[in-house]
Coordinates of C-alpha atoms in Angstrom, one line a residue:
X1 CA 115.9 98.9 78.2
X2 CA 117.2 97.8 81.6
X3 CA 120.9 97.1 82.6
X4 CA 122.3 95.4 84.9
X5 CA 125.8 95.8 86.3
X6 CA 127.0 92.7 88.6
X7 CA 129.0 95.8 91.1
X8 CA 126.1 96.6 93.3
X9 CA 126.3 100.2 94.8
X10 CA 126.8 98.6 98.5
X11 CA 128.7 95.6 98.7
X12 CA 127.1 93.2 101.3
X13 CA 129.3 90.8 103.7
X14 CA 128.3 88.7 106.3
X15 CA 130.5 87.6 109.1
X16 CA 128.7 84.7 110.9
X17 CA 125.7 83.3 108.8
X18 CA 122.0 83.1 110.9
X19 CA 119.2 81.3 109.1
X20 CA 116.8 82.4 111.4
X21 CA 117.5 85.7 110.7
X22 CA 117.0 85.2 107.6
X23 CA 113.3 84.2 107.8
X24 CA 113.1 88.0 109.1
X25 CA 115.1 89.2 106.4
X26 CA 112.0 87.7 103.8
X27 CA 110.0 90.3 104.9
X28 CA 111.7 92.9 103.1
X29 CA 112.1 90.9 100.0
X30 CA 108.8 89.0 99.5
X31 CA 106.5 91.0 102.2
X32 CA 104.1 94.1 102.2
X33 CA 107.0 96.5 102.7
X34 CA 109.4 95.1 101.0
X35 CA 111.9 95.9 98.0
X36 CA 109.9 93.7 95.2
X37 CA 106.6 95.7 96.2
X38 CA 108.5 99.3 96.0
X39 CA 110.2 98.5 92.8
X40 CA 106.7 97.4 91.1
X41 CA 104.6 100.4 92.7
X42 CA 106.7 103.0 91.3
X43 CA 107.3 101.4 88.5
X44 CA 103.8 100.8 87.3
X45 CA 103.0 104.6 89.0
X46 CA 106.0 106.3 86.5
X47 CA 103.1 104.9 83.5
X48 CA 100.5 107.3 84.2
X49 CA 102.6 110.6 85.2
X50 CA 103.0 112.9 82.5
X51 CA 105.3 115.8 84.2
X52 CA 108.5 114.4 82.6
X53 CA 110.5 115.2 85.7
X54 CA 108.9 113.1 88.4
X55 CA 108.4 110.3 85.6
X56 CA 112.3 109.8 85.7
X57 CA 112.4 110.0 89.4
X58 CA 109.6 107.4 89.6
X59 CA 111.6 105.3 87.4
X60 CA 115.4 106.4 89.0
X61 CA 114.2 105.0 92.0
X62 CA 112.0 102.1 91.1
X63 CA 115.5 101.1 89.2
X64 CA 117.4 101.5 92.5
X65 CA 114.6 99.4 94.6
X66 CA 115.3 96.5 92.5
X67 CA 119.0 97.3 93.6
X68 CA 118.2 96.8 96.9
X69 CA 115.6 93.5 96.7
X70 CA 119.0 92.2 95.2
X71 CA 121.1 93.5 98.3
X72 CA 118.5 91.8 101.0
X73 CA 118.4 88.5 98.8
X74 CA 122.2 88.4 98.5
X75 CA 122.0 88.7 102.4
X76 CA 119.4 86.0 102.7
X77 CA 121.4 83.7 100.4
X78 CA 125.1 84.0 102.9
X79 CA 122.8 83.7 105.8
X80 CA 120.7 80.3 104.4
X81 CA 124.3 78.6 102.4
X82 CA 125.9 75.9 103.7
X83 CA 123.7 75.8 106.8
X84 CA 121.3 73.0 105.9
X85 CA 122.1 70.8 108.2
X86 CA 122.1 72.9 110.9
X87 CA 119.3 72.9 114.0
X88 CA 118.4 76.3 113.2
X89 CA 117.7 76.3 109.3
X90 CA 115.4 72.8 110.0
X91 CA 113.5 75.4 112.2
X92 CA 113.0 78.0 109.2
X93 CA 110.7 77.9 106.0
X94 CA 114.3 77.5 104.7
X95 CA 114.0 73.7 105.2
X96 CA 111.1 73.3 102.6
X97 CA 111.9 75.7 100.4
X98 CA 115.2 75.4 100.1
X99 CA 118.1 78.1 100.5
X100 CA 118.0 82.2 99.5
X101 CA 115.7 83.9 98.7
X102 CA 111.7 83.1 98.0
X103 CA 108.7 85.1 97.0
X104 CA 107.4 85.0 100.1
X105 CA 107.5 87.0 103.5
X106 CA 108.7 86.2 107.3
X107 CA 105.6 84.2 108.0
X108 CA 105.6 82.2 104.6
X109 CA 102.7 84.2 102.9
X110 CA 103.3 84.5 99.0
X111 CA 103.9 88.0 97.9
X112 CA 100.9 89.2 95.9
X113 CA 100.4 92.3 94.3
X114 CA 97.7 93.2 96.6
X115 CA 100.4 94.8 98.4
X116 CA 100.6 97.9 95.4
X117 CA 99.2 101.0 95.6
X118 CA 99.0 102.8 92.7
X119 CA 96.0 104.8 91.2
X120 CA 96.7 106.8 87.7
X121 CA 96.7 110.2 90.2
X122 CA 100.6 111.9 90.8
X123 CA 99.7 113.6 94.0
X124 CA 97.5 110.0 95.8
X125 CA 100.6 108.3 94.3
X126 CA 103.4 110.3 95.6
X127 CA 101.5 110.4 99.1
X128 CA 100.8 106.3 99.1
X129 CA 104.6 106.4 98.2
X130 CA 105.6 108.1 101.8
X131 CA 103.7 105.7 103.7
X132 CA 105.1 102.8 101.7
X133 CA 108.5 104.6 102.5
X134 CA 107.8 104.9 106.1
X135 CA 106.7 100.8 106.3
X136 CA 109.9 99.9 104.7
X137 CA 111.9 102.3 107.1
X138 CA 110.1 100.8 110.5
X139 CA 110.8 97.3 109.5
X140 CA 114.5 98.1 108.8
X141 CA 115.0 99.5 111.7
X142 CA 113.4 96.3 113.6
X143 CA 115.8 93.8 111.6
X144 CA 118.8 96.0 112.5
X145 CA 117.6 96.0 116.5
X146 CA 117.3 92.1 115.8
X147 CA 120.6 91.5 113.8
X148 CA 123.6 90.3 115.6
X149 CA 126.3 90.2 112.6
X150 CA 128.0 93.7 112.0
X151 CA 127.7 93.4 108.2
X152 CA 124.3 92.8 107.7
X153 CA 123.8 95.7 110.4
X154 CA 126.0 98.3 108.0
X155 CA 123.6 96.7 104.6
X156 CA 120.4 97.2 106.5
X157 CA 121.5 101.0 107.5
X158 CA 122.1 101.8 104.4
X159 CA 119.1 100.7 103.3
X160 CA 116.8 101.9 105.6
X161 CA 119.2 105.3 104.9
X162 CA 117.7 105.0 101.5
X163 CA 114.2 105.2 102.7
X164 CA 115.0 108.3 104.1
X165 CA 115.7 109.7 101.2
X166 CA 113.1 108.6 99.1
X167 CA 110.7 110.0 101.4
X168 CA 112.3 113.4 101.1
X169 CA 112.2 113.0 97.1
X170 CA 108.3 112.2 96.9
X171 CA 107.7 115.2 99.6
X172 CA 109.8 117.7 97.6
X173 CA 108.2 116.6 94.6
X174 CA 105.0 117.2 95.9
X175 CA 106.3 120.5 97.5
X176 CA 107.1 121.8 93.9
X177 CA 103.7 121.0 93.2
X178 CA 101.8 122.5 95.4
X179 CA 100.5 119.7 96.7
X180 CA 102.9 118.3 99.8
X181 CA 100.5 120.2 102.6
X182 CA 96.9 120.8 100.2
X183 CA 94.8 118.0 100.9
X184 CA 92.5 119.1 98.0
X185 CA 93.5 117.5 94.2
X186 CA 91.3 115.9 91.6
X187 CA 88.4 117.4 89.6
X188 CA 85.8 117.0 92.3
X189 CA 85.5 120.1 94.4
X190 CA 84.2 119.3 98.3
X191 CA 81.1 120.1 99.9
X192 CA 80.5 122.7 102.7
X193 CA 81.6 120.1 105.4
X194 CA 85.2 120.3 104.2
X195 CA 86.2 122.8 106.9
X196 CA 84.2 121.1 109.3
X197 CA 86.1 119.6 112.8
X198 CA 83.9 116.8 114.4
X199 CA 84.4 116.0 118.3
X200 CA 83.0 112.6 118.6
X201 CA 85.5 111.6 121.3
X202 CA 85.4 112.8 124.8
X203 CA 87.8 111.9 128.2
X204 CA 84.3 112.7 130.4
X205 CA 86.1 115.8 132.1
X206 CA 84.9 118.5 129.6
X207 CA 88.6 119.3 128.8
X208 CA 88.5 118.1 124.8
X209 CA 91.9 118.1 123.4
X210 CA 93.1 121.1 120.5
X211 CA 95.3 121.6 118.3
X212 CA 95.8 123.1 114.7
X213 CA 93.8 120.1 113.4
X214 CA 90.7 121.0 114.6
X215 CA 91.3 124.9 114.9
X216 CA 91.1 127.7 113.0
X217 CA 91.9 129.1 110.7
X218 CA 91.7 125.8 108.5
X219 CA 88.6 124.2 110.8
X220 CA 85.2 125.1 112.8
X221 CA 85.5 123.3 115.8
X222 CA 82.1 121.2 116.4
X223 CA 82.0 120.7 120.1
X224 CA 78.7 118.9 120.1
X225 CA 77.9 117.4 117.0
X226 CA 75.0 115.5 118.2
X227 CA 73.3 118.7 119.1
X228 CA 74.6 120.9 115.7
X229 CA 72.7 118.1 114.0
X230 CA 69.2 119.1 115.4

């Protein structure tokens, strides 16, 4: 069962309402990188997981993300409340949809389940979650830079911080499985090309870029893939 406690982990406070900024906040309510997407993604992923510890972690984080959705929703509500007669309000999506949060992104696109990334394999899912948290963190950073209200900035900074925390949790879970840096998982073994790096881009000066991503011991560098095929 779910249990909702009305006392938030972080108290949302706004000194100066800004309905234009509230429209940007919709990105984290009904957008691709938003809290609804994260909460549903992690919750559904937990159903596929046999490891009790990782299942519990995914469910704990999913429920926390629902709490974050509530915080973002509260921010949007406060930023649009009692401003319905303002010129700024009338230039936003709220003029048509009404005040408060809606399942839309900042451009008015409806939330869709196609935002969710889950595939029934715990390694694959945890890696997808790291990418999801990175996307959310980047969006929050952009919102913080645009925010003018200090209370709003404080709440958004808290939410950004928790994205970093969740990323570390997912990374530690992968590490505990020995899969943090191991690209191979699943039941089908790769073929002999798994260790080849094809040099398919060049500056034209013969000085191709080299690094650990295309060097021994993990990779055999194929400097001229075209000649190598003959």
